[in-house]
mmCIF file of N, CA and C in Angstrom:
data_model
loop_
_atom_site.group_PDB
_atom_site.id
_atom_site.type_symbol
_atom_site.label_atom_id
_atom_site.label_comp_id
_atom_site.label_asym_id
_atom_site.label_seq_id
_atom_site.Cartn_x
_atom_site.Cartn_y
_atom_site.Cartn_z
ATOM 1 N N MET A 25 10.906 58.763 37.211
ATOM 2 C CA MET A 25 11.928 59.499 36.495
ATOM 3 C C MET A 25 11.245 60.622 35.708
ATOM 4 N N PRO A 26 11.727 61.875 35.810
ATOM 5 C CA PRO A 26 11.100 62.975 35.067
ATOM 6 C C PRO A 26 11.405 62.867 33.580
ATOM 7 N N PRO A 27 10.522 63.398 32.737
ATOM 8 C CA PRO A 27 10.776 63.347 31.288
ATOM 9 C C PRO A 27 12.001 64.169 30.917
ATOM 10 N N ALA A 28 12.668 63.735 29.903
ATOM 11 C CA ALA A 28 13.868 64.444 29.439
ATOM 12 C C ALA A 28 13.480 65.787 28.856
ATOM 13 N N ALA A 29 14.261 66.795 29.170
ATOM 14 C CA ALA A 29 14.004 68.132 28.640
ATOM 15 C C ALA A 29 14.559 68.235 27.231
ATOM 16 N N MET A 30 13.862 68.978 26.391
ATOM 17 C CA MET A 30 14.320 69.207 25.026
ATOM 18 C C MET A 30 15.456 70.225 25.055
ATOM 19 N N PRO A 31 16.501 70.001 24.284
ATOM 20 C CA PRO A 31 17.569 70.996 24.236
ATOM 21 C C PRO A 31 17.059 72.294 23.638
ATOM 22 N N PRO A 32 17.669 73.429 24.008
ATOM 23 C CA PRO A 32 17.189 74.713 23.507
ATOM 24 C C PRO A 32 17.176 74.822 21.994
ATOM 25 N N SER A 33 18.044 74.101 21.313
ATOM 26 C CA SER A 33 18.104 74.206 19.856
ATOM 27 C C SER A 33 17.109 73.296 19.151
ATOM 28 N N ALA A 34 16.377 72.472 19.887
ATOM 29 C CA ALA A 34 15.471 71.503 19.265
ATOM 30 C C ALA A 34 14.419 72.145 18.374
ATOM 31 N N PRO A 35 13.728 73.209 18.809
ATOM 32 C CA PRO A 35 12.707 73.772 17.912
ATOM 33 C C PRO A 35 13.265 74.244 16.575
ATOM 34 N N SER A 36 14.453 74.823 16.581
ATOM 35 C CA SER A 36 15.009 75.283 15.310
ATOM 36 C C SER A 36 15.394 74.111 14.422
ATOM 37 N N ARG A 37 15.871 73.030 15.004
ATOM 38 C CA ARG A 37 16.195 71.853 14.197
ATOM 39 C C ARG A 37 14.934 71.232 13.641
ATOM 40 N N MET A 38 13.881 71.215 14.426
ATOM 41 C CA MET A 38 12.642 70.590 13.980
ATOM 42 C C MET A 38 11.988 71.379 12.846
ATOM 43 N N THR A 39 12.122 72.686 12.850
ATOM 44 C CA THR A 39 11.533 73.461 11.759
ATOM 45 C C THR A 39 12.338 73.327 10.488
ATOM 46 N N GLY A 40 13.583 72.890 10.584
ATOM 47 C CA GLY A 40 14.410 72.707 9.407
ATOM 48 C C GLY A 40 14.128 71.422 8.661
ATOM 49 N N ILE A 41 13.244 70.598 9.177
ATOM 50 C CA ILE A 41 12.945 69.318 8.540
ATOM 51 C C ILE A 41 12.262 69.511 7.202
ATOM 52 N N GLY A 42 11.480 70.547 7.057
ATOM 53 C CA GLY A 42 10.843 70.797 5.778
ATOM 54 C C GLY A 42 9.352 71.004 5.859
ATOM 55 N N ALA A 43 8.748 70.648 6.975
ATOM 56 C CA ALA A 43 7.299 70.773 7.089
ATOM 57 C C ALA A 43 6.842 72.221 7.008
ATOM 58 N N SER A 44 7.641 73.123 7.544
ATOM 59 C CA SER A 44 7.213 74.517 7.542
ATOM 60 C C SER A 44 8.046 75.375 6.587
ATOM 61 N N THR A 45 8.809 74.739 5.721
ATOM 62 C CA THR A 45 9.639 75.467 4.775
ATOM 63 C C THR A 45 8.780 75.935 3.606
ATOM 64 N N PRO A 46 8.798 77.243 3.297
ATOM 65 C CA PRO A 46 7.984 77.724 2.174
ATOM 66 C C PRO A 46 8.501 77.208 0.833
ATOM 67 N N ARG A 47 7.602 77.001 -0.100
ATOM 68 C CA ARG A 47 7.968 76.557 -1.447
ATOM 69 C C ARG A 47 8.483 77.753 -2.233
ATOM 70 N N PRO A 48 9.564 77.602 -2.972
ATOM 71 C CA PRO A 48 10.065 78.714 -3.779
ATOM 72 C C PRO A 48 9.117 79.026 -4.937
ATOM 73 N N SER A 49 9.139 80.272 -5.362
ATOM 74 C CA SER A 49 8.283 80.689 -6.474
ATOM 75 C C SER A 49 8.811 80.099 -7.779
ATOM 76 N N SER A 50 7.988 80.139 -8.812
ATOM 77 C CA SER A 50 8.409 79.608 -10.115
ATOM 78 C C SER A 50 9.571 80.426 -10.680
ATOM 79 N N GLU A 51 9.586 81.736 -10.400
ATOM 80 C CA GLU A 51 10.700 82.577 -10.866
ATOM 81 C C GLU A 51 12.010 82.163 -10.183
ATOM 82 N N THR A 52 11.920 81.877 -8.890
ATOM 83 C CA THR A 52 13.103 81.447 -8.151
ATOM 84 C C THR A 52 13.596 80.109 -8.680
ATOM 85 N N LEU A 53 12.674 79.185 -8.948
ATOM 86 C CA LEU A 53 13.062 77.879 -9.480
ATOM 87 C C LEU A 53 13.723 78.009 -10.849
ATOM 88 N N LYS A 54 13.216 78.914 -11.685
ATOM 89 C CA LYS A 54 13.835 79.138 -13.001
ATOM 90 C C LYS A 54 15.252 79.680 -12.844
ATOM 91 N N GLU A 55 15.437 80.585 -11.900
ATOM 92 C CA GLU A 55 16.768 81.143 -11.669
ATOM 93 C C GLU A 55 17.725 80.074 -11.156
ATOM 94 N N ILE A 56 17.263 79.254 -10.226
ATOM 95 C CA ILE A 56 18.091 78.169 -9.708
ATOM 96 C C ILE A 56 18.434 77.184 -10.817
ATOM 97 N N ASP A 57 17.453 76.862 -11.659
ATOM 98 C CA ASP A 57 17.670 75.963 -12.789
ATOM 99 C C ASP A 57 18.787 76.497 -13.688
ATOM 100 N N GLY A 58 18.720 77.788 -13.985
ATOM 101 C CA GLY A 58 19.750 78.389 -14.837
ATOM 102 C C GLY A 58 21.130 78.353 -14.207
ATOM 103 N N LEU A 59 21.198 78.632 -12.914
ATOM 104 C CA LEU A 59 22.491 78.617 -12.232
ATOM 105 C C LEU A 59 23.078 77.210 -12.161
ATOM 106 N N LEU A 60 22.227 76.224 -11.902
ATOM 107 C CA LEU A 60 22.713 74.840 -11.865
ATOM 108 C C LEU A 60 23.149 74.374 -13.248
ATOM 109 N N SER A 61 22.433 74.791 -14.282
ATOM 110 C CA SER A 61 22.824 74.440 -15.650
ATOM 111 C C SER A 61 24.202 75.018 -15.977
ATOM 112 N N LYS A 62 24.431 76.259 -15.564
ATOM 113 C CA LYS A 62 25.746 76.877 -15.778
ATOM 114 C C LYS A 62 26.835 76.139 -15.005
ATOM 115 N N ALA A 63 26.510 75.717 -13.785
ATOM 116 C CA ALA A 63 27.493 74.975 -12.983
ATOM 117 C C ALA A 63 27.879 73.675 -13.682
ATOM 118 N N ILE A 64 26.899 73.003 -14.278
ATOM 119 C CA ILE A 64 27.176 71.752 -14.985
ATOM 120 C C ILE A 64 27.979 72.013 -16.250
ATOM 121 N N GLU A 65 27.699 73.121 -16.937
ATOM 122 C CA GLU A 65 28.486 73.470 -18.123
ATOM 123 C C GLU A 65 29.959 73.677 -17.755
ATOM 124 N N ARG A 66 30.191 74.272 -16.611
ATOM 125 C CA ARG A 66 31.565 74.549 -16.175
ATOM 126 C C ARG A 66 32.275 73.316 -15.626
ATOM 127 N N ASN A 67 31.503 72.399 -15.045
ATOM 128 C CA ASN A 67 32.089 71.191 -14.484
ATOM 129 C C ASN A 67 31.108 70.048 -14.699
ATOM 130 N N ILE A 68 31.322 69.272 -15.745
ATOM 131 C CA ILE A 68 30.388 68.210 -16.101
ATOM 132 C C ILE A 68 30.426 67.036 -15.121
ATOM 133 N N ARG A 69 31.320 67.094 -14.138
ATOM 134 C CA ARG A 69 31.405 66.028 -13.145
ATOM 135 C C ARG A 69 30.894 66.477 -11.770
ATOM 136 N N TYR A 70 30.139 67.577 -11.721
ATOM 137 C CA TYR A 70 29.606 68.113 -10.474
ATOM 138 C C TYR A 70 28.300 67.386 -10.145
ATOM 139 N N ALA A 71 28.424 66.282 -9.440
ATOM 140 C CA ALA A 71 27.288 65.399 -9.177
ATOM 141 C C ALA A 71 26.158 66.096 -8.439
ATOM 142 N N ALA A 72 26.471 66.898 -7.450
ATOM 143 C CA ALA A 72 25.425 67.564 -6.664
ATOM 144 C C ALA A 72 24.576 68.487 -7.534
ATOM 145 N N ALA A 73 25.196 69.155 -8.498
ATOM 146 C CA ALA A 73 24.435 70.042 -9.389
ATOM 147 C C ALA A 73 23.450 69.235 -10.228
ATOM 148 N N TYR A 74 23.874 68.068 -10.708
ATOM 149 C CA TYR A 74 22.960 67.203 -11.457
ATOM 150 C C TYR A 74 21.787 66.770 -10.579
ATOM 151 N N ALA A 75 22.080 66.417 -9.337
ATOM 152 C CA ALA A 75 21.027 65.958 -8.429
ATOM 153 C C ALA A 75 20.036 67.070 -8.127
ATOM 154 N N TRP A 76 20.529 68.250 -7.819
ATOM 155 C CA TRP A 76 19.648 69.376 -7.517
ATOM 156 C C TRP A 76 18.817 69.769 -8.738
ATOM 157 N N LEU A 77 19.480 69.828 -9.895
ATOM 158 C CA LEU A 77 18.771 70.172 -11.118
ATOM 159 C C LEU A 77 17.714 69.115 -11.436
ATOM 160 N N GLY A 78 18.058 67.864 -11.230
ATOM 161 C CA GLY A 78 17.092 66.792 -11.452
ATOM 162 C C GLY A 78 15.886 66.907 -10.551
ATOM 163 N N GLU A 79 16.121 67.277 -9.309
ATOM 164 C CA GLU A 79 15.006 67.432 -8.382
ATOM 165 C C GLU A 79 14.083 68.566 -8.822
ATOM 166 N N ILE A 80 14.653 69.651 -9.280
ATOM 167 C CA ILE A 80 13.849 70.785 -9.747
ATOM 168 C C ILE A 80 13.072 70.410 -11.004
ATOM 169 N N ARG A 81 13.752 69.787 -11.955
ATOM 170 C CA ARG A 81 13.097 69.462 -13.231
ATOM 171 C C ARG A 81 12.100 68.325 -13.108
ATOM 172 N N ALA A 82 12.256 67.495 -12.097
ATOM 173 C CA ALA A 82 11.331 66.375 -11.906
ATOM 174 C C ALA A 82 9.917 66.853 -11.612
ATOM 175 N N ALA A 83 9.779 68.071 -11.095
ATOM 176 C CA ALA A 83 8.450 68.607 -10.824
ATOM 177 C C ALA A 83 7.647 68.775 -12.111
ATOM 178 N N GLY A 84 8.322 69.107 -13.200
ATOM 179 C CA GLY A 84 7.634 69.292 -14.479
ATOM 180 C C GLY A 84 7.704 68.074 -15.371
ATOM 181 N N THR A 85 8.883 67.500 -15.480
ATOM 182 C CA THR A 85 9.096 66.321 -16.324
ATOM 183 C C THR A 85 9.875 65.285 -15.512
ATOM 184 N N PRO A 86 9.153 64.395 -14.828
ATOM 185 C CA PRO A 86 9.811 63.441 -13.927
ATOM 186 C C PRO A 86 10.888 62.583 -14.584
ATOM 187 N N ASP A 87 10.677 62.163 -15.839
ATOM 188 C CA ASP A 87 11.675 61.308 -16.489
ATOM 189 C C ASP A 87 12.984 62.059 -16.728
ATOM 190 N N VAL A 88 12.892 63.317 -17.121
ATOM 191 C CA VAL A 88 14.093 64.132 -17.333
ATOM 192 C C VAL A 88 14.797 64.345 -16.002
ATOM 193 N N GLY A 89 14.031 64.692 -14.980
ATOM 194 C CA GLY A 89 14.613 64.898 -13.661
ATOM 195 C C GLY A 89 15.285 63.656 -13.128
ATOM 196 N N LEU A 90 14.630 62.523 -13.283
ATOM 197 C CA LEU A 90 15.204 61.267 -12.814
ATOM 198 C C LEU A 90 16.482 60.927 -13.565
ATOM 199 N N GLY A 91 16.525 61.233 -14.845
ATOM 200 C CA GLY A 91 17.751 60.996 -15.623
ATOM 201 C C GLY A 91 18.923 61.813 -15.103
ATOM 202 N N LEU A 92 18.661 63.053 -14.740
ATOM 203 C CA LEU A 92 19.725 63.902 -14.181
ATOM 204 C C LEU A 92 20.188 63.371 -12.828
ATOM 205 N N ILE A 93 19.243 62.920 -12.021
ATOM 206 C CA ILE A 93 19.611 62.365 -10.715
ATOM 207 C C ILE A 93 20.407 61.074 -10.895
ATOM 208 N N ARG A 94 20.032 60.273 -11.868
ATOM 209 C CA ARG A 94 20.799 59.037 -12.135
ATOM 210 C C ARG A 94 22.221 59.365 -12.590
ATOM 211 N N ARG A 95 22.380 60.457 -13.314
ATOM 212 C CA ARG A 95 23.732 60.905 -13.699
ATOM 213 C C ARG A 95 24.525 61.255 -12.449
ATOM 214 N N ALA A 96 23.889 61.924 -11.493
ATOM 215 C CA ALA A 96 24.564 62.254 -10.234
ATOM 216 C C ALA A 96 24.993 60.987 -9.500
ATOM 217 N N ILE A 97 24.121 59.984 -9.500
ATOM 218 C CA ILE A 97 24.455 58.719 -8.842
ATOM 219 C C ILE A 97 25.647 58.069 -9.520
ATOM 220 N N SER A 98 25.694 58.111 -10.847
ATOM 221 C CA SER A 98 26.819 57.487 -11.554
ATOM 222 C C SER A 98 28.125 58.245 -11.302
ATOM 223 N N LEU A 99 28.036 59.556 -11.118
ATOM 224 C CA LEU A 99 29.244 60.340 -10.853
ATOM 225 C C LEU A 99 29.739 60.180 -9.422
ATOM 226 N N ASP A 100 28.820 60.033 -8.488
ATOM 227 C CA ASP A 100 29.179 59.957 -7.074
ATOM 228 C C ASP A 100 28.322 58.893 -6.387
ATOM 229 N N PRO A 101 28.624 57.618 -6.655
ATOM 230 C CA PRO A 101 27.765 56.541 -6.144
ATOM 231 C C PRO A 101 27.760 56.406 -4.624
ATOM 232 N N ARG A 102 28.721 56.966 -3.947
ATOM 233 C CA ARG A 102 28.767 56.850 -2.482
ATOM 234 C C ARG A 102 27.889 57.869 -1.766
ATOM 235 N N ASP A 103 27.394 58.865 -2.463
ATOM 236 C CA ASP A 103 26.562 59.892 -1.843
ATOM 237 C C ASP A 103 25.113 59.416 -1.821
ATOM 238 N N ALA A 104 24.642 59.034 -0.664
ATOM 239 C CA ALA A 104 23.290 58.489 -0.521
ATOM 240 C C ALA A 104 22.206 59.525 -0.803
ATOM 241 N N SER A 105 22.518 60.805 -0.686
ATOM 242 C CA SER A 105 21.484 61.822 -0.910
ATOM 243 C C SER A 105 20.967 61.788 -2.347
ATOM 244 N N HIS A 106 21.815 61.414 -3.294
ATOM 245 C CA HIS A 106 21.367 61.317 -4.684
ATOM 246 C C HIS A 106 20.330 60.196 -4.826
ATOM 247 N N ARG A 107 20.567 59.094 -4.160
ATOM 248 C CA ARG A 107 19.622 57.971 -4.209
ATOM 249 C C ARG A 107 18.304 58.334 -3.525
ATOM 250 N N LEU A 108 18.384 59.114 -2.460
ATOM 251 C CA LEU A 108 17.159 59.570 -1.795
ATOM 252 C C LEU A 108 16.347 60.486 -2.700
ATOM 253 N N ARG A 109 17.029 61.343 -3.445
ATOM 254 C CA ARG A 109 16.323 62.216 -4.386
ATOM 255 C C ARG A 109 15.626 61.370 -5.454
ATOM 256 N N ALA A 110 16.316 60.359 -5.965
ATOM 257 C CA ALA A 110 15.714 59.478 -6.967
ATOM 258 C C ALA A 110 14.503 58.751 -6.377
ATOM 259 N N ALA A 111 14.628 58.282 -5.156
ATOM 260 C CA ALA A 111 13.517 57.592 -4.510
ATOM 261 C C ALA A 111 12.319 58.528 -4.350
ATOM 262 N N ASN A 112 12.570 59.780 -3.995
ATOM 263 C CA ASN A 112 11.468 60.735 -3.841
ATOM 264 C C ASN A 112 10.766 60.998 -5.168
ATOM 265 N N VAL A 113 11.522 61.092 -6.249
ATOM 266 C CA VAL A 113 10.913 61.300 -7.570
ATOM 267 C C VAL A 113 10.064 60.084 -7.937
ATOM 268 N N LEU A 114 10.591 58.883 -7.711
ATOM 269 C CA LEU A 114 9.835 57.670 -8.021
ATOM 270 C C LEU A 114 8.599 57.559 -7.139
ATOM 271 N N LEU A 115 8.722 57.966 -5.889
ATOM 272 C CA LEU A 115 7.571 57.933 -4.992
ATOM 273 C C LEU A 115 6.487 58.896 -5.469
ATOM 274 N N ASP A 116 6.912 60.073 -5.929
ATOM 275 C CA ASP A 116 5.950 61.037 -6.463
ATOM 276 C C ASP A 116 5.237 60.491 -7.701
ATOM 277 N N GLN A 117 5.920 59.624 -8.443
ATOM 278 C CA GLN A 117 5.330 59.026 -9.656
ATOM 279 C C GLN A 117 4.543 57.751 -9.327
ATOM 280 N N ASN A 118 4.538 57.364 -8.066
ATOM 281 C CA ASN A 118 3.886 56.123 -7.614
ATOM 282 C C ASN A 118 4.510 54.881 -8.254
ATOM 283 N N LYS A 119 5.832 54.900 -8.405
ATOM 284 C CA LYS A 119 6.529 53.739 -8.987
ATOM 285 C C LYS A 119 7.282 52.996 -7.918
#
C-alpha cells in the first residue's frame, strides 16, 4: 500500500502550531496588555481577556498571571483553553 499523501494545506497548518511563530516584542506585549486591560474594564465578565492577559503577565509575574487565568476559569469553566493556559504557566514554574 503506498503512503498516504499529505493534503495541500498540511504545511500551513503545521506552521501554525507555534514552533515557527515569532515572539512578539516587549512593546507589542505592552500594547496588548493595555488593550486587554481596557477590555476587562469594559466587561468584567470577559473570560478570554482575563486568560490572555494572565498568559502575558505570567511571563513577568507568574502568580499574578495565574490569578488572572484562574479568574477566567471561574467565569467560563467549560472553556478548556483557560485550563491549558494555567497548566502551561504551572509547567513553566515547574509546579
